[in-house]
Short mmCIF file of C-alpha atoms in Angstrom, two decimals:
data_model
loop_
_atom_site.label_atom_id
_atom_site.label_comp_id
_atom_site.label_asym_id
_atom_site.label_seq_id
_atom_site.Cartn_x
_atom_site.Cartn_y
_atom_site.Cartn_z
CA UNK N 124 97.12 100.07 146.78
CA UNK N 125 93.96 99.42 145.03
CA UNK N 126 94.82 97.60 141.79
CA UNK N 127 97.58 96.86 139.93
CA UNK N 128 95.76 94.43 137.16
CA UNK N 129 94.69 96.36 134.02
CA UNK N 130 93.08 92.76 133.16
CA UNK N 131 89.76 92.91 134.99
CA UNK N 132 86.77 93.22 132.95
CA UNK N 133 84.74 94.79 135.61
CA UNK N 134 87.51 97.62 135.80
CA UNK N 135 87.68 98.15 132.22
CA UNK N 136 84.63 100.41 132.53
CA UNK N 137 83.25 103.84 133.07
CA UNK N 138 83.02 104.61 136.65
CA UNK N 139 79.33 105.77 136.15
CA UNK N 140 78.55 102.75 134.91
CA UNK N 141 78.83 100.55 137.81
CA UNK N 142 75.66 102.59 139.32
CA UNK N 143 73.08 101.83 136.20
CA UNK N 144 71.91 98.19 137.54
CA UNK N 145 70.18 100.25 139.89
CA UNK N 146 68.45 102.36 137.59
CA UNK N 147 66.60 100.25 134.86
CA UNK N 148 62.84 99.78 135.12
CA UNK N 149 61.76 97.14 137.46
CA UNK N 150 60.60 93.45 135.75
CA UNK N 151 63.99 94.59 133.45
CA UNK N 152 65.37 91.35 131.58
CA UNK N 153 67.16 91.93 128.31
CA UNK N 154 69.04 94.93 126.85
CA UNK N 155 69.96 94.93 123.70
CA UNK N 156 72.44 97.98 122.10
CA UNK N 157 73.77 98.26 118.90
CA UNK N 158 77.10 99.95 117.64
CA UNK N 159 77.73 102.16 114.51
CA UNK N 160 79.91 105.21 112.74
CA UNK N 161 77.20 107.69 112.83
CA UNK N 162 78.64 110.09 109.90
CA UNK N 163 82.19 110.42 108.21
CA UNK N 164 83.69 110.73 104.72
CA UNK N 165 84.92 107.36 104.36
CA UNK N 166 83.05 103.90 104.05
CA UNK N 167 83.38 101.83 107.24
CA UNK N 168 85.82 98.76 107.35
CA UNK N 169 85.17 96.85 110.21
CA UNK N 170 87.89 95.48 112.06
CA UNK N 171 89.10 94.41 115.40
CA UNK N 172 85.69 92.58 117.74
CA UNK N 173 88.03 89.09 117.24
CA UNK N 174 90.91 90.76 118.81
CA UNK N 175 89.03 92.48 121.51
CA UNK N 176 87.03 88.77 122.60
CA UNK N 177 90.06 86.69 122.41
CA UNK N 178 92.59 89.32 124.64
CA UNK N 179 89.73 90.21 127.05
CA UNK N 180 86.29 87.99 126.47
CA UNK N 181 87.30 84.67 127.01
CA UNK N 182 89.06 84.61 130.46
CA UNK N 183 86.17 84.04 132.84
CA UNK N 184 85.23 86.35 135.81
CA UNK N 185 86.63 85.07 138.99
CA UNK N 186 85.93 85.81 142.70
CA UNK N 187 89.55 87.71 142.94
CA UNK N 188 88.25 90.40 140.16
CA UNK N 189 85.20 91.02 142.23
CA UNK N 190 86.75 91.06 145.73
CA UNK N 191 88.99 93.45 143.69
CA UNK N 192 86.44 95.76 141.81
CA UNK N 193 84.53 95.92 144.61
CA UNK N 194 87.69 97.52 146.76
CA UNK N 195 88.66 100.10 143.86
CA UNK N 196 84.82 101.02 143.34
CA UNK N 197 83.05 101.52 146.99
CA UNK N 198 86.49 103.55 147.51
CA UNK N 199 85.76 105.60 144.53
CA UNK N 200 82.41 106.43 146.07
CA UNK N 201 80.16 104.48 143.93
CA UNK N 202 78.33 101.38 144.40
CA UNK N 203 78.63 98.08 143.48
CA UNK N 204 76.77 95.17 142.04
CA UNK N 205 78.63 92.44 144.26
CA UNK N 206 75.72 90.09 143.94
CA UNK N 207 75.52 89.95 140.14
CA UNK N 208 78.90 89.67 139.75
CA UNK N 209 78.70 86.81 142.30
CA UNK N 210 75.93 85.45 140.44
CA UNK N 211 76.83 85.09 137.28
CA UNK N 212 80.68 83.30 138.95
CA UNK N 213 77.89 80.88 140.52
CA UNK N 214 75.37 80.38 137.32
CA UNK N 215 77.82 80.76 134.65
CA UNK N 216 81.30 80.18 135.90
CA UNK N 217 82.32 83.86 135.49
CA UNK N 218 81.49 83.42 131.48
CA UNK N 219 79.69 86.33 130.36
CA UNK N 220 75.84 85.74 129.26
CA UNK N 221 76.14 88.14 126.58
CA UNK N 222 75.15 87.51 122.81
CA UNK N 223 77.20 89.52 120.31
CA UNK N 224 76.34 89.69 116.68
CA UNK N 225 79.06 91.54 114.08
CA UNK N 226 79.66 91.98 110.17
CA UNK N 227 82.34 89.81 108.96
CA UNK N 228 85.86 92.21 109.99
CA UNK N 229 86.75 93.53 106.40
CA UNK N 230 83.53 93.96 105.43
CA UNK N 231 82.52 97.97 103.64
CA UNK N 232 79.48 99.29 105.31
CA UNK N 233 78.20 102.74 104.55
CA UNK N 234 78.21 105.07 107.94
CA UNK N 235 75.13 105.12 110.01
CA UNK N 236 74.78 101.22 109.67
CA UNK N 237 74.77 98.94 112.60
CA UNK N 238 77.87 96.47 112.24
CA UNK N 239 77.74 94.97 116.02
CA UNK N 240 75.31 94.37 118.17
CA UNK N 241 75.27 92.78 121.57
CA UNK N 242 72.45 91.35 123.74
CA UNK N 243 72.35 89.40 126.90
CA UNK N 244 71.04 85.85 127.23
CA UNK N 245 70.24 85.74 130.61
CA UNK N 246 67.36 87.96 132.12
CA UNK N 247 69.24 88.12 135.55
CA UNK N 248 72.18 90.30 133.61
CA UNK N 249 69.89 92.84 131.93
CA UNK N 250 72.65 95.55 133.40
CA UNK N 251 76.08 93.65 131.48
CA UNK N 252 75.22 94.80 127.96
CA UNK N 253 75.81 98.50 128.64
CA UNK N 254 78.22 97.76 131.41
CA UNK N 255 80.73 96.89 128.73
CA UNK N 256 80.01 99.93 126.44
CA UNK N 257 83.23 101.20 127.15
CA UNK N 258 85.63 98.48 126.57
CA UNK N 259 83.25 97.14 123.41
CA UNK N 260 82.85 100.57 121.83
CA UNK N 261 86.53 101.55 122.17
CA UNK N 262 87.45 97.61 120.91
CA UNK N 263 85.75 98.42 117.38
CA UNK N 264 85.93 102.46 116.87
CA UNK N 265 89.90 103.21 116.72
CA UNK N 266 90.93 99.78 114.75
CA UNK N 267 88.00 100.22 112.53
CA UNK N 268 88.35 103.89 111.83
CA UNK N 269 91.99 103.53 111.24
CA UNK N 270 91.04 99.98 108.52
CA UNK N 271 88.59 102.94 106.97
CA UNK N 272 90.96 105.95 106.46
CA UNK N 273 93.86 103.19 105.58
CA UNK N 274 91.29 101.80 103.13
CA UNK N 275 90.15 105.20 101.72
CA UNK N 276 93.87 105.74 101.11
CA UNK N 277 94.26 102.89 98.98
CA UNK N 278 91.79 103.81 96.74
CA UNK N 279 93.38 106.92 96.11
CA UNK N 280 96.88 105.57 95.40
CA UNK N 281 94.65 102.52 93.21
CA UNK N 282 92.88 105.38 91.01
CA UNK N 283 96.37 107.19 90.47
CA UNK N 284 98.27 104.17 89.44
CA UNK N 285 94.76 102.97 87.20
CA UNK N 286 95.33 106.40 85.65
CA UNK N 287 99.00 106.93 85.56
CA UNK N 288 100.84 103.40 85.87
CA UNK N 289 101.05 100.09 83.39
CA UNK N 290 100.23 98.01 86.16
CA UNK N 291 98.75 97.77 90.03
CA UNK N 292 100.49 95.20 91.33
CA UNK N 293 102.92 97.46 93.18
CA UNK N 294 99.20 98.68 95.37
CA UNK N 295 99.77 96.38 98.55
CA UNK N 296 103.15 97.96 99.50
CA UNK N 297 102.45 101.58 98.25
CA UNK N 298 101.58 102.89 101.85
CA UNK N 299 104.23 101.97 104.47
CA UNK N 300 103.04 102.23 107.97
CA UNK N 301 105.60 104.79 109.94
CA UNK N 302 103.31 104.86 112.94
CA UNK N 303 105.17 103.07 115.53
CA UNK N 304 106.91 106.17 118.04
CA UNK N 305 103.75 107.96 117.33
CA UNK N 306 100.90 106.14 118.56
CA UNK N 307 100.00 106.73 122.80
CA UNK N 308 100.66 102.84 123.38
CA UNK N 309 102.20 99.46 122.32
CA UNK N 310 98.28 98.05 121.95
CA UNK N 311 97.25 101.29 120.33
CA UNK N 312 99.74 100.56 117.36
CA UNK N 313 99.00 96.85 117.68
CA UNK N 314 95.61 97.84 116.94
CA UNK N 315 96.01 100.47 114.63
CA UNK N 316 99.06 98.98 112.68
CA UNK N 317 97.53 95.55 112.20
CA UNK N 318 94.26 97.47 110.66
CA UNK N 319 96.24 99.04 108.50
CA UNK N 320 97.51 95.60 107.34
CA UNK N 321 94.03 94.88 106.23
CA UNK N 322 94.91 96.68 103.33
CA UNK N 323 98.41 97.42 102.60
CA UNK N 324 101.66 94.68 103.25
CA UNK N 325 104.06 97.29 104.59
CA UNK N 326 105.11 98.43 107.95
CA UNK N 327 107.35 99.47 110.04
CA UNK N 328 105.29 98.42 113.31
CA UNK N 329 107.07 94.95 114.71
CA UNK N 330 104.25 95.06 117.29
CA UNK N 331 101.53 94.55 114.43
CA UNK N 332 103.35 91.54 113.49
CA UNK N 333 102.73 90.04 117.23
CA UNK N 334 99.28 91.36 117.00
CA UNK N 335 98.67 89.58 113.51
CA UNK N 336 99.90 86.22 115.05
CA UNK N 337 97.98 86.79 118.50
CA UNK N 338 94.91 87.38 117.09
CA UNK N 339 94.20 86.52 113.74
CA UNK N 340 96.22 83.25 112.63
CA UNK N 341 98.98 84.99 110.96
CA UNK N 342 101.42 82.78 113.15
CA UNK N 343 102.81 80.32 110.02
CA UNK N 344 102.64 83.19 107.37
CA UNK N 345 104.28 86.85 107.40
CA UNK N 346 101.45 89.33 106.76
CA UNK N 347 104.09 92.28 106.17
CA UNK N 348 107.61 93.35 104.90
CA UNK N 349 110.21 96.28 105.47
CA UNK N 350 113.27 97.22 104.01
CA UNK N 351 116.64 98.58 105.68
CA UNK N 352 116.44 102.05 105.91
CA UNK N 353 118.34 105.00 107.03
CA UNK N 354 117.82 107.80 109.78
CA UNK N 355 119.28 110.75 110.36
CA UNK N 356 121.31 109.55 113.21
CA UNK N 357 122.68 106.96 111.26
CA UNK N 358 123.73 109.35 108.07
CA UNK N 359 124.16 112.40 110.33
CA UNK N 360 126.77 110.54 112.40
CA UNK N 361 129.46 110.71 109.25
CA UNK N 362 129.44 114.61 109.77
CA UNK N 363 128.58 116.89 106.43
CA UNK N 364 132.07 116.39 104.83
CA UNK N 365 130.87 112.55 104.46
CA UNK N 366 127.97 112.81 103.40
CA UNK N 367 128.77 110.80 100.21
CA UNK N 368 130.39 107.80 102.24
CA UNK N 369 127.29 107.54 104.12
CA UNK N 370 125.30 106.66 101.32
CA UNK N 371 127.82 104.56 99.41
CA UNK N 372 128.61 102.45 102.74
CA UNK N 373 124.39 101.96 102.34
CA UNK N 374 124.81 100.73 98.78
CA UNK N 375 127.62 98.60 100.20
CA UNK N 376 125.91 97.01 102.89
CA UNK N 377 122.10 96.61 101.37
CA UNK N 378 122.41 97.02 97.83
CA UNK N 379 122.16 93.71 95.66
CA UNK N 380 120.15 91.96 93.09
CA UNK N 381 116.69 92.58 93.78
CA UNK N 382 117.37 94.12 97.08
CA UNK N 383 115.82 97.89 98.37
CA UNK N 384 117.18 100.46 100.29
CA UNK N 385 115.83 103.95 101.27
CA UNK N 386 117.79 106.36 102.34
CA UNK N 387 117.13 109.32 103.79
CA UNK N 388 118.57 112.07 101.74
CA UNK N 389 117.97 115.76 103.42
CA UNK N 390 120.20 115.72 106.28
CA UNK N 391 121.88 118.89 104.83
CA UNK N 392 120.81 119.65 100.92
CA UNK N 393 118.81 117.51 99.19
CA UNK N 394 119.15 118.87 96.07
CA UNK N 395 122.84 118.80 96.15
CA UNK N 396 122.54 115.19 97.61
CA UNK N 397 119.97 114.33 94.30
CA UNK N 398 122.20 115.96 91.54
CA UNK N 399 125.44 115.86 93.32
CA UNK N 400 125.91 112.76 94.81
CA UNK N 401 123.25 109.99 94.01
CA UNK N 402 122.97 111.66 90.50
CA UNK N 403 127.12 111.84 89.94
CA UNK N 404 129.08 110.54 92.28
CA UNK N 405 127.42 107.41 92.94
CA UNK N 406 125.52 107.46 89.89
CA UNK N 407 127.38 104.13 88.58
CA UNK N 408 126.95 102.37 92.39
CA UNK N 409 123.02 103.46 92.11
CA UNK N 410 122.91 101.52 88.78
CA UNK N 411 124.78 98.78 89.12
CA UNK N 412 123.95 97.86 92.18
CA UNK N 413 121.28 95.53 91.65
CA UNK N 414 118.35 97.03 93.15
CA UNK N 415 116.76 99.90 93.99
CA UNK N 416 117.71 102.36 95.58
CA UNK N 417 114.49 104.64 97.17
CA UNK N 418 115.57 108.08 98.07
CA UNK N 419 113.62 109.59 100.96
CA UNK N 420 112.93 113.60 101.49
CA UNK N 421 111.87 113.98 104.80
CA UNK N 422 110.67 118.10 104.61
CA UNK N 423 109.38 121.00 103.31
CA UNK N 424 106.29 121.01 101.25
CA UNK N 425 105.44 117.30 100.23
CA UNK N 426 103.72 118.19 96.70
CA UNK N 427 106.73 120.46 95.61
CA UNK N 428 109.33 118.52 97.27
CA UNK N 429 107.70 115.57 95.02
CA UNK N 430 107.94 116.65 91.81
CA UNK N 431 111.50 118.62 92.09
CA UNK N 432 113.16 115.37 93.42
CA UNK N 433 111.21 113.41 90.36
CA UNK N 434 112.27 116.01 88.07
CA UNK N 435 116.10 116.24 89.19
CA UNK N 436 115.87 112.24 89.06
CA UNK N 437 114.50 112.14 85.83
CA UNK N 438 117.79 114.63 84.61
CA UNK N 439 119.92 112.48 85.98
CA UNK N 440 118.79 108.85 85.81
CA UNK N 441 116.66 109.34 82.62
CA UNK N 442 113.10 108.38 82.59
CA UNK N 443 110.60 106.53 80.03
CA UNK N 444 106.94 107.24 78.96
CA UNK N 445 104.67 104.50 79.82
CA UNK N 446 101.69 103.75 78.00
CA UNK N 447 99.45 105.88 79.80
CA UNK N 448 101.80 108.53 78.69
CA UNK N 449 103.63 109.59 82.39
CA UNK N 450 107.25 109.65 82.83
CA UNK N 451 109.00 106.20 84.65
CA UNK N 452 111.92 106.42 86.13
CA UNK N 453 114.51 103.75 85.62
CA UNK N 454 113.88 100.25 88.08
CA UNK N 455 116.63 101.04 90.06
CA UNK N 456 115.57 104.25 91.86
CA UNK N 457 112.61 105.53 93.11
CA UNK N 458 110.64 108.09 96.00
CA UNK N 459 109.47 107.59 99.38
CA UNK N 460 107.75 110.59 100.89
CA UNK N 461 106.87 109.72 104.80
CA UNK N 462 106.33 113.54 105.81
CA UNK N 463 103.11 115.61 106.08
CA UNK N 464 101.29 112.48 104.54
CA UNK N 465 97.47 111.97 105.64
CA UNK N 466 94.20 111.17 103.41
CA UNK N 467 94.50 114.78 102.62
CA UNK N 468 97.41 115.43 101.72
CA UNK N 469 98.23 112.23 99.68
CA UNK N 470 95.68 113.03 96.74
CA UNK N 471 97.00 116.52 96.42
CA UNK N 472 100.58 114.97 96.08
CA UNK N 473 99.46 112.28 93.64
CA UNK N 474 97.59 114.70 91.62
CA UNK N 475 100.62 117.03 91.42
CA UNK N 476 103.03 114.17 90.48
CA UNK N 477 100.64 113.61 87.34
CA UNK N 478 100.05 117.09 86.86
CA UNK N 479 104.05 116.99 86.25
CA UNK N 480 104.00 114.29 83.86
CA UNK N 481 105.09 111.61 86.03
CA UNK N 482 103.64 108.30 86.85
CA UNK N 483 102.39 107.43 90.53
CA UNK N 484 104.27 104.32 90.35
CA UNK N 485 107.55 106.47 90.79
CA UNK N 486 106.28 107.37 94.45
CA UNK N 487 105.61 105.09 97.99
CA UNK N 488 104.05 107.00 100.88
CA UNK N 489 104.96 106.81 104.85
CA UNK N 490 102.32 107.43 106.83
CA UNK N 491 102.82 108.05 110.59
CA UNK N 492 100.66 109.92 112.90
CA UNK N 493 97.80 110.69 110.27
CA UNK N 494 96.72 107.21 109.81
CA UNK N 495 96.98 106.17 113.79
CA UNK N 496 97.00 108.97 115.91
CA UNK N 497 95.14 111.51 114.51
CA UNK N 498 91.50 109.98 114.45
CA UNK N 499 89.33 110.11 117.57
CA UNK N 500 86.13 108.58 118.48
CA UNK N 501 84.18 112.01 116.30
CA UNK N 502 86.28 111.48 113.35
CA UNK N 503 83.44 108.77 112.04
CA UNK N 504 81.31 109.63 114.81
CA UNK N 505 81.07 106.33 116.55
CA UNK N 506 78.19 105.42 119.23
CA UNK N 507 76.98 102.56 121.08
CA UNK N 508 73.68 102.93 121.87
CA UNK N 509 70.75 100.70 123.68
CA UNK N 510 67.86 100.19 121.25
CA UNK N 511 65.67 97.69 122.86
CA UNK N 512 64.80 96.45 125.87
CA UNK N 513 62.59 93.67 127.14
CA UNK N 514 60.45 93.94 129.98
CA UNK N 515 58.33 91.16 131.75
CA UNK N 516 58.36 89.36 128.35
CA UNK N 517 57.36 92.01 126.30
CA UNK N 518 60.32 93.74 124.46
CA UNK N 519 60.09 97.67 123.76
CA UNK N 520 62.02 99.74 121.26
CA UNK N 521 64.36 102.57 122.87
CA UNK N 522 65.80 105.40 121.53
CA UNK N 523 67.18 108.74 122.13
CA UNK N 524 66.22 111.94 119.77
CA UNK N 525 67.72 115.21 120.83
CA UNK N 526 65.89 118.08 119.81
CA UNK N 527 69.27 119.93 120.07
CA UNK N 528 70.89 117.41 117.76
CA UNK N 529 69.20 115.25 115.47
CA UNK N 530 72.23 113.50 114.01
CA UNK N 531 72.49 112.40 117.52
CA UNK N 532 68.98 110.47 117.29
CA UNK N 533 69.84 106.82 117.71
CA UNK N 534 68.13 103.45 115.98
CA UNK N 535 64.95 101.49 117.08
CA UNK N 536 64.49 98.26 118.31
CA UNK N 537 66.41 94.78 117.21
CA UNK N 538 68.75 95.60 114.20
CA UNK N 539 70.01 93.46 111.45
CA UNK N 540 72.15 94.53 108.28
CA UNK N 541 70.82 93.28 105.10
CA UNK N 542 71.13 94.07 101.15
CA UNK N 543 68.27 95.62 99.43
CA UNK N 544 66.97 94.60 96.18
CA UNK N 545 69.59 97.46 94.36
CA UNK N 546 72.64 95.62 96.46
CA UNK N 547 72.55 98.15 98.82
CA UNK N 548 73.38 98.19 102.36
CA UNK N 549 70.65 99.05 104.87
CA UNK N 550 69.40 98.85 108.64
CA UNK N 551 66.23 97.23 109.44
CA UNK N 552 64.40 95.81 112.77
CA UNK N 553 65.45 92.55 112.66
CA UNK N 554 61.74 91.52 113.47
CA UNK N 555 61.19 93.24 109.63
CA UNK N 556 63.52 90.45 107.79
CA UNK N 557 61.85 88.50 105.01
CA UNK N 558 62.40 84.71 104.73
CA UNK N 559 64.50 85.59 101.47
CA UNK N 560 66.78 88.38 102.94
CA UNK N 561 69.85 87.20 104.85
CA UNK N 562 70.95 89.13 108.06
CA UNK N 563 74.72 90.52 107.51
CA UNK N 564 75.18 90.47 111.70
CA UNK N 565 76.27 87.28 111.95
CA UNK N 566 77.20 85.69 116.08
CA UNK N 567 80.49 85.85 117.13
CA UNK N 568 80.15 85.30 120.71
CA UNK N 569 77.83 83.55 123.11
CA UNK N 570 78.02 82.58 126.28
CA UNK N 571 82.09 82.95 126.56
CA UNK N 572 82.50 81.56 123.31
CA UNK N 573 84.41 82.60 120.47
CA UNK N 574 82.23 80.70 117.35
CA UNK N 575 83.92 82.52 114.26
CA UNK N 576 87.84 82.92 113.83
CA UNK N 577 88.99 84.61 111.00
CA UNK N 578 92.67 85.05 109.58
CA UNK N 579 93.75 88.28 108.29
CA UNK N 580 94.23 86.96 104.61
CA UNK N 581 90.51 85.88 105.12
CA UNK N 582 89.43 89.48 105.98
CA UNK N 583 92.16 90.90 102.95
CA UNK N 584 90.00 89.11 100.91
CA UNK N 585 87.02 91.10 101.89
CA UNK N 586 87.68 93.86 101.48
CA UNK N 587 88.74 93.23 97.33
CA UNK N 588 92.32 92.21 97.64
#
């Protein structure tokens, strides 16, 4: 048995990795590497570096992790930098010598701009920067690309309810996070899930809630809400022939004033179960209940599922014209759709509720696998990359420029993030910053230090709630 602890720094790495103190140029004392989404179709929104320092940064390197690194890595037949770990135990008391500079999480960057940066502070550890590639790169790309594509989202619900709807106010809880069974780990939808709380108040993911309270100061308030719900299982288990008692013993045990339940509603037929039994069987329960009742579809084609359901609904319940001109349906019953849904796919549905005279205020979206699974590394393109070194005092830009690939040609030198004179975002050499511009990169960590906490309502804020 090699290892058992998943909590070692020096094992959260490549394995080539642990060879590269070898290979820099001699006189080598301070690497400095940089981290951006080199393309995509959405904005970046930064999220997830505070999460990463506090559950990995701030526990200090100890003797046991090397003694145990150094058994898991000579056996995997490469070799290993006992005396620099050793070294920085003895100089530093295992706290990393590393300088890490960030946007504020929630901030919008345009892709292919640096928004983390990381440099070490002690010329003996010229090799620790790009040792922790891995861990740092993979800490900021899948939080940060799911915050993006969560945050693209809402925009697209916002401009649908601006065009369609009275009012916006409904926004925060008009993308519920189904992720949860989907995602390849519990920290993968702690990760993902709490992003997507950056910009929505609705989930399904219990683990985000931990996540919010671990690691951004959501431990006094509640950053997100649910409703009871029904499965399958749970309206499946009545057999066919009671199909109507399932949903009334729903109403029974959920309904009341100002109370929601969704229930799913295809099991068999969901026509029959729109115009049949929510629409005349239980049509008095539905309206007298209290509340509102939010019917669920849970197949075929989301776009025409959509608008039949609306349009059955609107038969049955009735429905009023808002003054944007689109069709409401009554308070007490509305749509959930939770299947097929991804950036995609949810304008196409909004734009064919509209297209059908109703308002986008009539629909909430579930969104499972194709806001936390279905993103990679490519999907924005992320890269860390080393831009600048310094060598016996003199510091050198470094780059790499692929004549196969240019959009793989990385940045120069020092970075910082600053606005231009139109408000603009933009990339410079930090050694190019004017007295009167302000560098966006601000530092988050030195030395083993955390210096900037933020809460998650702080970085809501940012990002225009």
């Amino acid at each position: 048995m090699y290892s058992s602890n998943f909590n070692n720094l020096i094992l959260n790495s490549d394995s080539y990795k642990t060879s590269h103190w070898l290979q820099y140029p001699p006189d080598s004392q301070y690497m400095s590497s940089y981290v951006e989404a080199r393309k995509g179709d959405h904005d970046v929104v930064f999220f997830g570096l505070q999460a990463f320092i506090k559950e990995y940064l701030q526990a200090p390197i100890t003797t046991a992790d090397i003694n145990e690194a150094e058994m898991v890595i000579t056996a995997h037949g490469l070799p290993f930098n006992r005396s620099g770990w050793e070294r920085l135990v003895e100089k530093h008391d295992g706290r990393l010598p590393i300088r890490i500079q960030a946007v504020p999480e929630g901030s919008i960057v345009p892709v292919s701009n640096v928004v983390c940066q990381i440099v070490n502070t002690d010329p003996e550890f010229y090799w620790l920067p790009s040792y922790l590639e891995t861990a740092l790169l993979r800490a900021i790309w899948y939080p940060s690309t799911v915050a993006s594509l969560s945050y693209f989202c809402k925009n697209v619900i916002k401009s649908a309810l601006e065009k369609s709807a009275d009012s916006t106010d409904g926004l925060p809880f008009k993308l519920h996070d189904f992720g949860a069974r989907g995602g390849s780990s519990m920290e993968t939808i702690a990760l993902g899930s709490l992003a997507n709380l950056v910009n929505f108040s609705g989930t399904d993911s219990m683990t985000a809630l931990v996540a919010a309270s671990r690691w951004y100061g959501m431990d006094k308030d509640m950053p997100a809400f649910s409703i009871p719900a029904a499965e399958h299982s749970t309206m499946t288990a009545w057999g066919r022939e009671r199909e109507t008692q399932a949903y009334a013993n729903m109403l029974e045990q959920f309904g009341g004033e100002g109370n929601l339940v969704a229930v799913v509603s295809d099991s068999y037929d969901l026509w029959n179960a729109i115009d049949n039994i929510w629409g005349d069987t239980l049509k008095d329960n539905v309206e007298n209940m209290g509340g509102t009742l939010v019917i669920r579809p849970d197949s075929g084609d989301p776009a025409k599922v959509v608008c039949e359901a609306l349009t059955r609904l609107a038969v049955k319940f009735g429905a009023t014209t808002n003054s944007k001109g689109y069709k409401v349906l009554p308070d007490y019953v509305r749509l959930i759709q939770g299947d097929g849904i991804n950036p995609q796919s949810l304008g196409k549905i909004l734009d064919a509720v509209m297209n059908a005279g109703f308002s986008a205020d009539n629909v909430t979206f579930g969104m499972g696998g194709g806001l936390l699974q279905q993103v990679n590394r490519d999907t924005m393109s992320w890269a860390m990359k080393a831009s600048a070194i310094c060598i016996a005092g003199t510091w050198q830009d470094i780059y790499k420029d692929p004549i196969t690939s240019q959009s793989k040609r990385s940045k120069k030198g020092r970075l910082a993030l600053i606005k231009d004179s139109n408000g603009q975002l933009q990339t410079i050499k930090e050694d190019e910053l004017s007295s009167k511009q302000d560098n966006l990169l601000r530092d988050v960590y030195v030395d083993g230090t955390l210096l900037i906490e933020d809460t998650l309502t702080t970085i809501r804020k940012r990002t225009g709630w």
